[in-house]
Coordinates of C-alpha atoms in Angstrom, one line a residue:
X1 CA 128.4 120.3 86.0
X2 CA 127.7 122.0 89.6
X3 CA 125.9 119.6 91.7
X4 CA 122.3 121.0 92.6
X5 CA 120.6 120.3 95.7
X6 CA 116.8 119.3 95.2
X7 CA 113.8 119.6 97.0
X8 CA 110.7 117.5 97.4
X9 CA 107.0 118.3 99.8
X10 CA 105.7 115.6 101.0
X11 CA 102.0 117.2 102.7
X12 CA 101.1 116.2 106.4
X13 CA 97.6 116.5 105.8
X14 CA 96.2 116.7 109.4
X15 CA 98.9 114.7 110.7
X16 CA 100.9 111.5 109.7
X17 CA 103.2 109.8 112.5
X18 CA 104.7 111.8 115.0
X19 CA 102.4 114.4 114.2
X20 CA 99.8 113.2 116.5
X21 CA 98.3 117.3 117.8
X22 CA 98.7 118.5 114.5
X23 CA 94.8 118.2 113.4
X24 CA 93.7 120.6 116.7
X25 CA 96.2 123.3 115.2
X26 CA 92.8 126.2 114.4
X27 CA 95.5 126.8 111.3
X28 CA 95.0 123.8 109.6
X29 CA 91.5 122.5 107.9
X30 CA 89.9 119.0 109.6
X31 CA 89.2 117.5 106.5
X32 CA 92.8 119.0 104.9
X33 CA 93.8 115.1 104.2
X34 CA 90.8 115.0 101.4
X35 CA 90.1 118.0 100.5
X36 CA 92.1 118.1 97.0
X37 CA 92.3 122.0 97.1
X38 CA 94.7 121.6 99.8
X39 CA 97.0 119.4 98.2
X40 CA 96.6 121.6 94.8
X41 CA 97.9 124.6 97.1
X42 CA 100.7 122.7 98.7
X43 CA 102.2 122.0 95.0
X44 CA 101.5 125.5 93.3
X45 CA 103.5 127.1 96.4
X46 CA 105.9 124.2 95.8
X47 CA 106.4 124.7 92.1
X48 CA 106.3 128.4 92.4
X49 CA 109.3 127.9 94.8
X50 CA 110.9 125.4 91.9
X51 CA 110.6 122.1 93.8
X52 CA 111.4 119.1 92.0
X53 CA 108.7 117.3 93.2
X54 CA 105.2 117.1 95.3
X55 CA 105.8 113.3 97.1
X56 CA 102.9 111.5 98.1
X57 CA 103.0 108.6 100.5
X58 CA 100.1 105.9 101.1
X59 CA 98.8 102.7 102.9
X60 CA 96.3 99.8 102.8
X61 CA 95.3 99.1 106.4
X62 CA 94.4 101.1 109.4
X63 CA 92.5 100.8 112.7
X64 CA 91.4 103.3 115.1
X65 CA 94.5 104.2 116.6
X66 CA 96.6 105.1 113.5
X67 CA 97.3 108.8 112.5
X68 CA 94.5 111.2 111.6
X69 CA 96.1 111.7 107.9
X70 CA 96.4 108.0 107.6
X71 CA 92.3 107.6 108.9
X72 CA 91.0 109.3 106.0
X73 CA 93.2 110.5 102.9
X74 CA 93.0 110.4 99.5
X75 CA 94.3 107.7 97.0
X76 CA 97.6 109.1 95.4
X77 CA 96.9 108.5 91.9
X78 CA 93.7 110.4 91.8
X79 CA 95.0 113.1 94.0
X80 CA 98.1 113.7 91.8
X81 CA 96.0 113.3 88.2
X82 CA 93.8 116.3 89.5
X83 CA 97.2 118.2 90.8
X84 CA 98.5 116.9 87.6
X85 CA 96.0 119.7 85.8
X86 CA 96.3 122.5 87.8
X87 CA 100.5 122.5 87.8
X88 CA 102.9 122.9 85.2
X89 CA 106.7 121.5 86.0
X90 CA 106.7 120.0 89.6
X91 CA 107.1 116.7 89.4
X92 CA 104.1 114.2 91.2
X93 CA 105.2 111.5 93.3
X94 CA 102.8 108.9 94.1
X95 CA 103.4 105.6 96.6
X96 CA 101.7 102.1 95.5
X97 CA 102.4 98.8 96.9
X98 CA 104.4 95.8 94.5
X99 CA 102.4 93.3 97.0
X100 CA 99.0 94.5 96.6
X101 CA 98.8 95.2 93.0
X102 CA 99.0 93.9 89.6
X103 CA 101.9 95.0 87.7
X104 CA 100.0 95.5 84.2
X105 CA 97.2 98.0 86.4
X106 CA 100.6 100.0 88.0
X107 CA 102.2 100.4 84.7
X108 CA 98.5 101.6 83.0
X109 CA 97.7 104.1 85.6
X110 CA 101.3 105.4 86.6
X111 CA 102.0 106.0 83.0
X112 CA 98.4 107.7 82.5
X113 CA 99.4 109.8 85.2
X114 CA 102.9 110.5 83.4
X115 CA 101.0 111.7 80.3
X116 CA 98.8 113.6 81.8
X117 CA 101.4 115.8 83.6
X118 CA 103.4 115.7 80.7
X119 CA 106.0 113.7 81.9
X120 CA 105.9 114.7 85.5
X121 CA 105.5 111.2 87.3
X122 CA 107.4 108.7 89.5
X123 CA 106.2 106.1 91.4
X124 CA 107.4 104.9 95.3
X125 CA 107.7 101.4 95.1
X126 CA 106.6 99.5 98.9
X127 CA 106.1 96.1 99.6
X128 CA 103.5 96.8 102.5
X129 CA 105.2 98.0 105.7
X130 CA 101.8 97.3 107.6
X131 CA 101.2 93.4 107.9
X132 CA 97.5 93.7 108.3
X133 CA 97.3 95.0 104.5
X134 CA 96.8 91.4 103.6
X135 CA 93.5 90.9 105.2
X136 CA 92.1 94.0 103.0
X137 CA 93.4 91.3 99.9
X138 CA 92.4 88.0 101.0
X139 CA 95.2 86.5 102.1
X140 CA 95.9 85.5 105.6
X141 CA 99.0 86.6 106.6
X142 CA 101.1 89.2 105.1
X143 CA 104.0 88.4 102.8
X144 CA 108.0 87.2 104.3
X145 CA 110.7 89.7 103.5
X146 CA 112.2 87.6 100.8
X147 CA 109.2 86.9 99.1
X148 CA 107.8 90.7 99.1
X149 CA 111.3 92.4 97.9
X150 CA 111.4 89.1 95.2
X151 CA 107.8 90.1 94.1
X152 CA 108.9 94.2 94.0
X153 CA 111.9 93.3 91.8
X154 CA 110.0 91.4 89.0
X155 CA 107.1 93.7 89.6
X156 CA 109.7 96.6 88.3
X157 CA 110.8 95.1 85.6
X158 CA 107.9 93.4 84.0
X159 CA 106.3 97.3 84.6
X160 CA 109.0 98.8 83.0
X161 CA 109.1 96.4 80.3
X162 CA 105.3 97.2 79.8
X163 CA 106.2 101.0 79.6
X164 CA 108.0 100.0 76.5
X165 CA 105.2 98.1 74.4
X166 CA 105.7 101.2 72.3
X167 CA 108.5 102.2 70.3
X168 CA 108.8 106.1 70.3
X169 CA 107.9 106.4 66.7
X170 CA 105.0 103.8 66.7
X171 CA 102.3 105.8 65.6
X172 CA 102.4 107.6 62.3
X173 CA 99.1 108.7 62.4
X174 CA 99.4 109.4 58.4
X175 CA 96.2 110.2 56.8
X176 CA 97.4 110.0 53.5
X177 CA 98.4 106.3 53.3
X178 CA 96.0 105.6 56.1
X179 CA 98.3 104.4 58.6
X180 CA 97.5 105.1 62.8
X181 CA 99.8 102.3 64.2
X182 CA 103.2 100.7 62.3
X183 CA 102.4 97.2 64.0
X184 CA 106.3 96.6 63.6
X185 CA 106.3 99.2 66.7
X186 CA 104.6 97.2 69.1
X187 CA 105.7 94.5 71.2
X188 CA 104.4 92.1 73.5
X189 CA 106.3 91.5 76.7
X190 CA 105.2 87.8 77.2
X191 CA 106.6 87.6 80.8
X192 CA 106.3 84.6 82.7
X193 CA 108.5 84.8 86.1
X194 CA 108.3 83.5 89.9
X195 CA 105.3 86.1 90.8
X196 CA 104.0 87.3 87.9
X197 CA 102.7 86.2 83.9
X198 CA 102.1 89.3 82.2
X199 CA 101.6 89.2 78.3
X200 CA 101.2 92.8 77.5
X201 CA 101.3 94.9 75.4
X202 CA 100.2 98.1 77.7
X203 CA 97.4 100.6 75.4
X204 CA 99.6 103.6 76.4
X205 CA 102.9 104.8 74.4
X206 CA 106.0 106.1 76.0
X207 CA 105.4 109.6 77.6
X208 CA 108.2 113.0 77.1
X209 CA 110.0 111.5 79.8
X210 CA 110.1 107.6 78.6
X211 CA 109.0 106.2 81.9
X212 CA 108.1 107.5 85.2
X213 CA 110.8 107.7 87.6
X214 CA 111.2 104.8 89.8
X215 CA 111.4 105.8 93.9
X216 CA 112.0 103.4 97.0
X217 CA 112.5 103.6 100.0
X218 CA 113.9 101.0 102.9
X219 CA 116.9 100.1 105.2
X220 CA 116.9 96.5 105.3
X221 CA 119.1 94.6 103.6
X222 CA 116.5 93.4 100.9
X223 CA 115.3 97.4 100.7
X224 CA 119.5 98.5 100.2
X225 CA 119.8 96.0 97.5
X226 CA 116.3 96.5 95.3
X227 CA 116.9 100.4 95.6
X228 CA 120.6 99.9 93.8
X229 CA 119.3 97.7 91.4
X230 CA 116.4 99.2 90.4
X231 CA 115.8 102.6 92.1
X232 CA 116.2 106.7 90.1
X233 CA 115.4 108.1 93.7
X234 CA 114.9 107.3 97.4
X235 CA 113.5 108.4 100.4
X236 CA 116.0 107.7 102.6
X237 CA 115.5 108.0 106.7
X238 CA 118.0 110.3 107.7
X239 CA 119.3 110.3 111.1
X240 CA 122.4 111.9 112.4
X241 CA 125.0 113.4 109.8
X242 CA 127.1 110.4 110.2
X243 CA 124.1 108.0 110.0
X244 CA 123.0 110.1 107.1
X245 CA 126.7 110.0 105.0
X246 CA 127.0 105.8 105.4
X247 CA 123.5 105.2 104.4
X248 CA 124.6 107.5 101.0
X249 CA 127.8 105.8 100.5
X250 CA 126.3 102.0 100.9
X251 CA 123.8 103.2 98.2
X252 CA 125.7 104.9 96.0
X253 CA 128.6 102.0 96.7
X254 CA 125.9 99.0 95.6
X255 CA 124.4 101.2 92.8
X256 CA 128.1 100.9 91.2
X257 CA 128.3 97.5 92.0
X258 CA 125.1 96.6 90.3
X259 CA 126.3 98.2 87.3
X260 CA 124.4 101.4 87.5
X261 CA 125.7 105.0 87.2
X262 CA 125.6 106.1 91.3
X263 CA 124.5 109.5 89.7
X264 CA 122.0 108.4 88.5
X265 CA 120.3 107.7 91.6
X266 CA 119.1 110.2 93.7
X267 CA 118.9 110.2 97.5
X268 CA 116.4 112.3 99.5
X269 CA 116.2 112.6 103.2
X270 CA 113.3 113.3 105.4
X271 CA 113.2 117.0 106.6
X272 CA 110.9 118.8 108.8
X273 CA 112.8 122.2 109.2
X274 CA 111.2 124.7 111.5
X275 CA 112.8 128.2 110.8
X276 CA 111.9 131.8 113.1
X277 CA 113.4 134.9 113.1
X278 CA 116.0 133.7 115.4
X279 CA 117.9 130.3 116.4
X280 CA 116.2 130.7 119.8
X281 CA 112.9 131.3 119.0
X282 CA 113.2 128.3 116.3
X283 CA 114.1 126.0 118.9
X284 CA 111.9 127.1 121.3
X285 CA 108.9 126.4 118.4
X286 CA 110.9 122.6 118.3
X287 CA 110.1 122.1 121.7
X288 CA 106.6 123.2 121.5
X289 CA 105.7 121.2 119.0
X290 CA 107.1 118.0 120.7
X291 CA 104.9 118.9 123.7
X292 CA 102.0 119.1 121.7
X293 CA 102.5 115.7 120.2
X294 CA 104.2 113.7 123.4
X295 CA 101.5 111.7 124.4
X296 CA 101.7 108.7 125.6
X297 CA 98.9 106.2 124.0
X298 CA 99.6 107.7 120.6
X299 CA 103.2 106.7 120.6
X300 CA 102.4 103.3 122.3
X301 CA 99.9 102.1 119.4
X302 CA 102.5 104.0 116.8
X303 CA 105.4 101.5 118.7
X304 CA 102.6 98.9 117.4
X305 CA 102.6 99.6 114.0
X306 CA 106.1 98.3 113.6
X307 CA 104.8 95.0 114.9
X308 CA 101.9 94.6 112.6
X309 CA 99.8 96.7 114.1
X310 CA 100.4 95.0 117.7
X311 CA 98.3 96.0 120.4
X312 CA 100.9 96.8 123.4
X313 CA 98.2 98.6 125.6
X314 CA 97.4 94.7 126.6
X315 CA 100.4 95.0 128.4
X316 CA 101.3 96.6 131.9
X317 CA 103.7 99.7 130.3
X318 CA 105.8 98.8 133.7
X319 CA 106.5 95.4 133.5
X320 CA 108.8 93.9 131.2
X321 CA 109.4 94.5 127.3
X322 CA 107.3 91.6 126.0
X323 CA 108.3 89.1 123.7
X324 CA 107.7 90.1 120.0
X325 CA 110.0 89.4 117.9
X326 CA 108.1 86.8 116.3
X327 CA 105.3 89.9 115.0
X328 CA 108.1 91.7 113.5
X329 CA 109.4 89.2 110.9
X330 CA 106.6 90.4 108.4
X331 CA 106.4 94.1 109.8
X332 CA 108.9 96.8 110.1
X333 CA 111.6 94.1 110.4
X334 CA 114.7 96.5 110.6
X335 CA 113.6 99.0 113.3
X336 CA 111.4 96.5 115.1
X337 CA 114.4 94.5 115.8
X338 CA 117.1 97.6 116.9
X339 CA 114.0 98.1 119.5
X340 CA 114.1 94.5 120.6
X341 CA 117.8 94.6 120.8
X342 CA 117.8 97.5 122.9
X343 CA 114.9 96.4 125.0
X344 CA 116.6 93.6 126.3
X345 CA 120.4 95.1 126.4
X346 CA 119.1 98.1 129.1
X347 CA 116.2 95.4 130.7
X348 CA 113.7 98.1 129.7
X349 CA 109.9 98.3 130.8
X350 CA 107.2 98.7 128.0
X351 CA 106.7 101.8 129.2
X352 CA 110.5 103.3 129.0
X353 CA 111.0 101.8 125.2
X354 CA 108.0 103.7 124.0
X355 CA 109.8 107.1 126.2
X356 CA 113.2 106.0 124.2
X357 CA 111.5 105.4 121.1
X358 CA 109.8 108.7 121.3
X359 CA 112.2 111.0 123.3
X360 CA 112.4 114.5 122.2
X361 CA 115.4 114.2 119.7
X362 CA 116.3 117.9 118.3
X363 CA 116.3 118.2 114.6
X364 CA 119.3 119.7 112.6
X365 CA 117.4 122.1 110.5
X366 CA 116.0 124.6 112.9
X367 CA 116.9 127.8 113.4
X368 CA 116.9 130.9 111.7
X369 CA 117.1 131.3 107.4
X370 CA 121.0 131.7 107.8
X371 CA 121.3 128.7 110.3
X372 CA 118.8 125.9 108.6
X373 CA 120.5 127.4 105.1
X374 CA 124.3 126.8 106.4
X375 CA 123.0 123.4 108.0
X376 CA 121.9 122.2 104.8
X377 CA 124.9 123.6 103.2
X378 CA 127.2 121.9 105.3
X379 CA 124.9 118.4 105.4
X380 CA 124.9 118.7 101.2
X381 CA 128.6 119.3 101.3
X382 CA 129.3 116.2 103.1
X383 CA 127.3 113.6 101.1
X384 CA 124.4 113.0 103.0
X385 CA 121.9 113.1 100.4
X386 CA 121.1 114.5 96.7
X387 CA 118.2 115.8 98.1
X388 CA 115.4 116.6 101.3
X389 CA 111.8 115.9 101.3
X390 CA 110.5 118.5 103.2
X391 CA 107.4 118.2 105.4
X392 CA 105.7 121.6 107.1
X393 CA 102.9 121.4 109.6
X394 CA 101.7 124.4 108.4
X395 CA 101.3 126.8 105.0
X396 CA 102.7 129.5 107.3
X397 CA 105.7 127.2 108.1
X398 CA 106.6 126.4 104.2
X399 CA 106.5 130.1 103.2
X400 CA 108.9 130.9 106.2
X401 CA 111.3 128.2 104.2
X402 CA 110.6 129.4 101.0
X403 CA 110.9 132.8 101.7
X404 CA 113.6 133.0 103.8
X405 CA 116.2 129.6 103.6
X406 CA 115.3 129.3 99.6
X407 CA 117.0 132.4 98.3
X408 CA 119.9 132.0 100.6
X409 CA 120.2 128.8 98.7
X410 CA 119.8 130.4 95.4
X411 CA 122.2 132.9 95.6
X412 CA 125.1 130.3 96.7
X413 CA 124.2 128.1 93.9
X414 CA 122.9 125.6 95.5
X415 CA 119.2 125.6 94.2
X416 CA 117.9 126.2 90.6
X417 CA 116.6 129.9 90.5
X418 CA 114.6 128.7 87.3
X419 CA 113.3 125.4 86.0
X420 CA 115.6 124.0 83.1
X421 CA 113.5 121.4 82.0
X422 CA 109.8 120.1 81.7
X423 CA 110.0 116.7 83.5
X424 CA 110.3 114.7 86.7
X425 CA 113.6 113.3 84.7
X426 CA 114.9 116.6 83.2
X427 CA 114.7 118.1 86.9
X428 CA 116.6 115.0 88.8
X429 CA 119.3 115.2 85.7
X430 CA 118.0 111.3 84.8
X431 CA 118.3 109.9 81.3
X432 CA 115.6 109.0 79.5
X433 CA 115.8 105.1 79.9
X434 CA 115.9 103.5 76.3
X435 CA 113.4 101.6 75.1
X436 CA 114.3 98.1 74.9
X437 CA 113.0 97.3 71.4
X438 CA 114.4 100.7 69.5
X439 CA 118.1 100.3 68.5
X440 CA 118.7 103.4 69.0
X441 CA 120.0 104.5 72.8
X442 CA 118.1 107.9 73.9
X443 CA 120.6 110.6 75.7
X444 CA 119.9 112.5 78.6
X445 CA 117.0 114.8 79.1
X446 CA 117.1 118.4 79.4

């Protein structure tokens, strides 16, 4: 079978991180991140381009100097069960943290969501990137690493195992001999592990797709390692070509080695194209939009968020990096410390690692249909990703994609020109997981 490229949208709202201007552009609504007709137009223009899937992300803890969408947005399971009802085939991606929530509530409410999309739903497992989440849940300090990727693993699997309470054929429903439920069909899970005691069974059978799909996302070791054991898609960060080709192959490479299919795992990068009539004007649109965005105490308090939420404007931006390693242990671990590192390798001021950290850094997919079309192309070709989760600042910005870099991928066979399936599973090409009680195994979906 030809390999397919897929294709996600994940909405700004009125601006997540690195988006800080975005909410004065007079094109997009003030209240766009909770006003649920905007997310219901970003995933009809998404499925009437045949997207795979509309991806929403989510946290638990904010103060005043985090992102306008992150200020005041909607909660992604009651966003995506209203989109759920006014879509047909795009799949509906919603983020919930495996610290911050009970694994029998996740399982009830991500499979509600999957049966009332049809079988349309995946969930983005996080363990809590922002430290201050654990005030919102009583506890003083957020989790350690281990303890938070230990607690995401058996979260998983006692979820997935409460997915499968049901047998597919549990319910007879026959009138005649007055039978609703075979009770051979149900099955309690009975977990008791490290983090969790769950005794099931879930009230909610099996949806058209079995389970929703599992997503993750993370580049620590911890994040590498739950993603191949238990992941069906991730969001991974992208980077350079080269940056972008080992994370795939370390992926795909651990996914074997944890006795998993690599195909059946599928990797999506972040994408923000920006395309124009021509290369230059594209580019020139790049560097507009970094203008509009470059300032100064916005990326300094989003530097902070990597370190729980740290509040660098304490310091004097011109005097030494200060020392803060000890914040990031329970933050943004991975990227907190290639900071650090770097910090002290070039002797850099507070105020030249937020200019590093934030320096204008041009994008690969900009340009012209043909150009952002060959670039994918080429990045596709060279095994970068399965996939790109595409983010637009603007309606005007996705149809220019979908109008003009779509049927250029169409008509070299990269994209689907028609949906071939009804689920989330069906459009990734992911089996049908079988359930764990039915003898027989369950074959792919179509």
């Amino acid at each position: 079978m030809t390999r397919k490229l897929h294709l996600a949208l994940h909405p700004y709202g009125v601006g997540g991180p690195g988006q800080h201007g975005l909410w004065k552009d007079p094109r997009v609504a003030k209240n766009a991140s909770i006003d649920i007709r905007y997310y219901i137009q970003q995933a009809q223009a998404a499925e009437h381009a045949l997207f795979d899937a509309l991806f929403i992300v989510d946290s638990q803890f904010i103060n005043s100097t985090y992102p306008s969408h992150y200020l005041n947005r909607l909660e992604p399971l009651t966003l995506l069960s209203a989109v759920a009802v006014h879509t047909n085939r795009i799949g509906l991606v919603g983020t919930a943290s495996s610290t911050y929530n009970s694994p029998f509530n996740l399982a009830r409410r991500f499979a509600s969501l999957d049966h009332i999309s049809g079988g349309r739903a995946g969930w983005n497992v996080v363990t809590s990137f922002d430290t201050g989440t654990s005030r919102n849940y009583g506890l003083d300090e957020h989790l350690d690493y281990a303890s938070r990727y230990g607690r995401a693993l058996e979260s998983v699997q006692v979820i997935r195992g409460l997915w499968d309470s049901y047998e597919d054929d549990a319910f007879p429903a026959d009138v005649e001999r007055g039978v609703f439920l075979d009770p051979s069909k149900l099955h309690a899970l009975e977990h008791v592990g490290e983090h969790f005691s769950v005794a099931g069974p879930l009230n909610l059978s099996r949806s058209p797709q079995g389970q929703p799909v599992i997503f993750q996302a993370g580049v620590s070791e911890e994040g590498r390692n739950l993603a191949a054991q238990v992941a069906e898609g991730i969001y991974a960060p992208g980077g350079s070509l080269e940056q972008a080709r080992e994370y795939y192959s370390d992926i795909k490479r651990r996914t074997a080695e944890a006795g998993r299919d690599p195909e059946h795992i599928k990797i999506f990068i972040h994408g923000g194209p920006i395309v124009a009539a021509t290369d230059d004007a594209a580019r020139s649109r790049e560097r507009e939009i970094f203008e509009e965005d470059n300032d100064f105490a916005s990326n300094l308090a989003l530097l902070g968020r990597g370190f729980g939420a740290h509040d660098f404007s304490q310091y004097d931006p011109d005097g030494p990096f200060p020392d803060v390693a000890h914040l990031a242990e329970r933050g943004g671990r991975t990227g907190a410390a290639k900071i650090i590192e770097r910090a002290r390798r070039e002797n850099l001021t507070l105020r030249q690692v937020v200019e590093t950290a934030s320096d204008f850094k041009r994008s690969p997919f900009v340009g012209s249909p043909q150009t952002v079309a060959d670039t994918i192309e080429t990045w596709f070709n060279a095994g970068t990703f399965d996939g790109i989760n595409l983010a637009f600042r603007t309606n005007d910005e996705l149809n220019l994609f979908v109008d003009g870099v779509v049927p250029i991928l169409q008509q070299r066979g990269l994209f689907r020109t028609e949906y071939e399936a009804e689920t989330l599973r069906g459009h990734l090409g992911l089996p049908i997981p079988a359930n764990r009680y039915s003898r027989e195994l369950v074959g792919s979906q179509g």
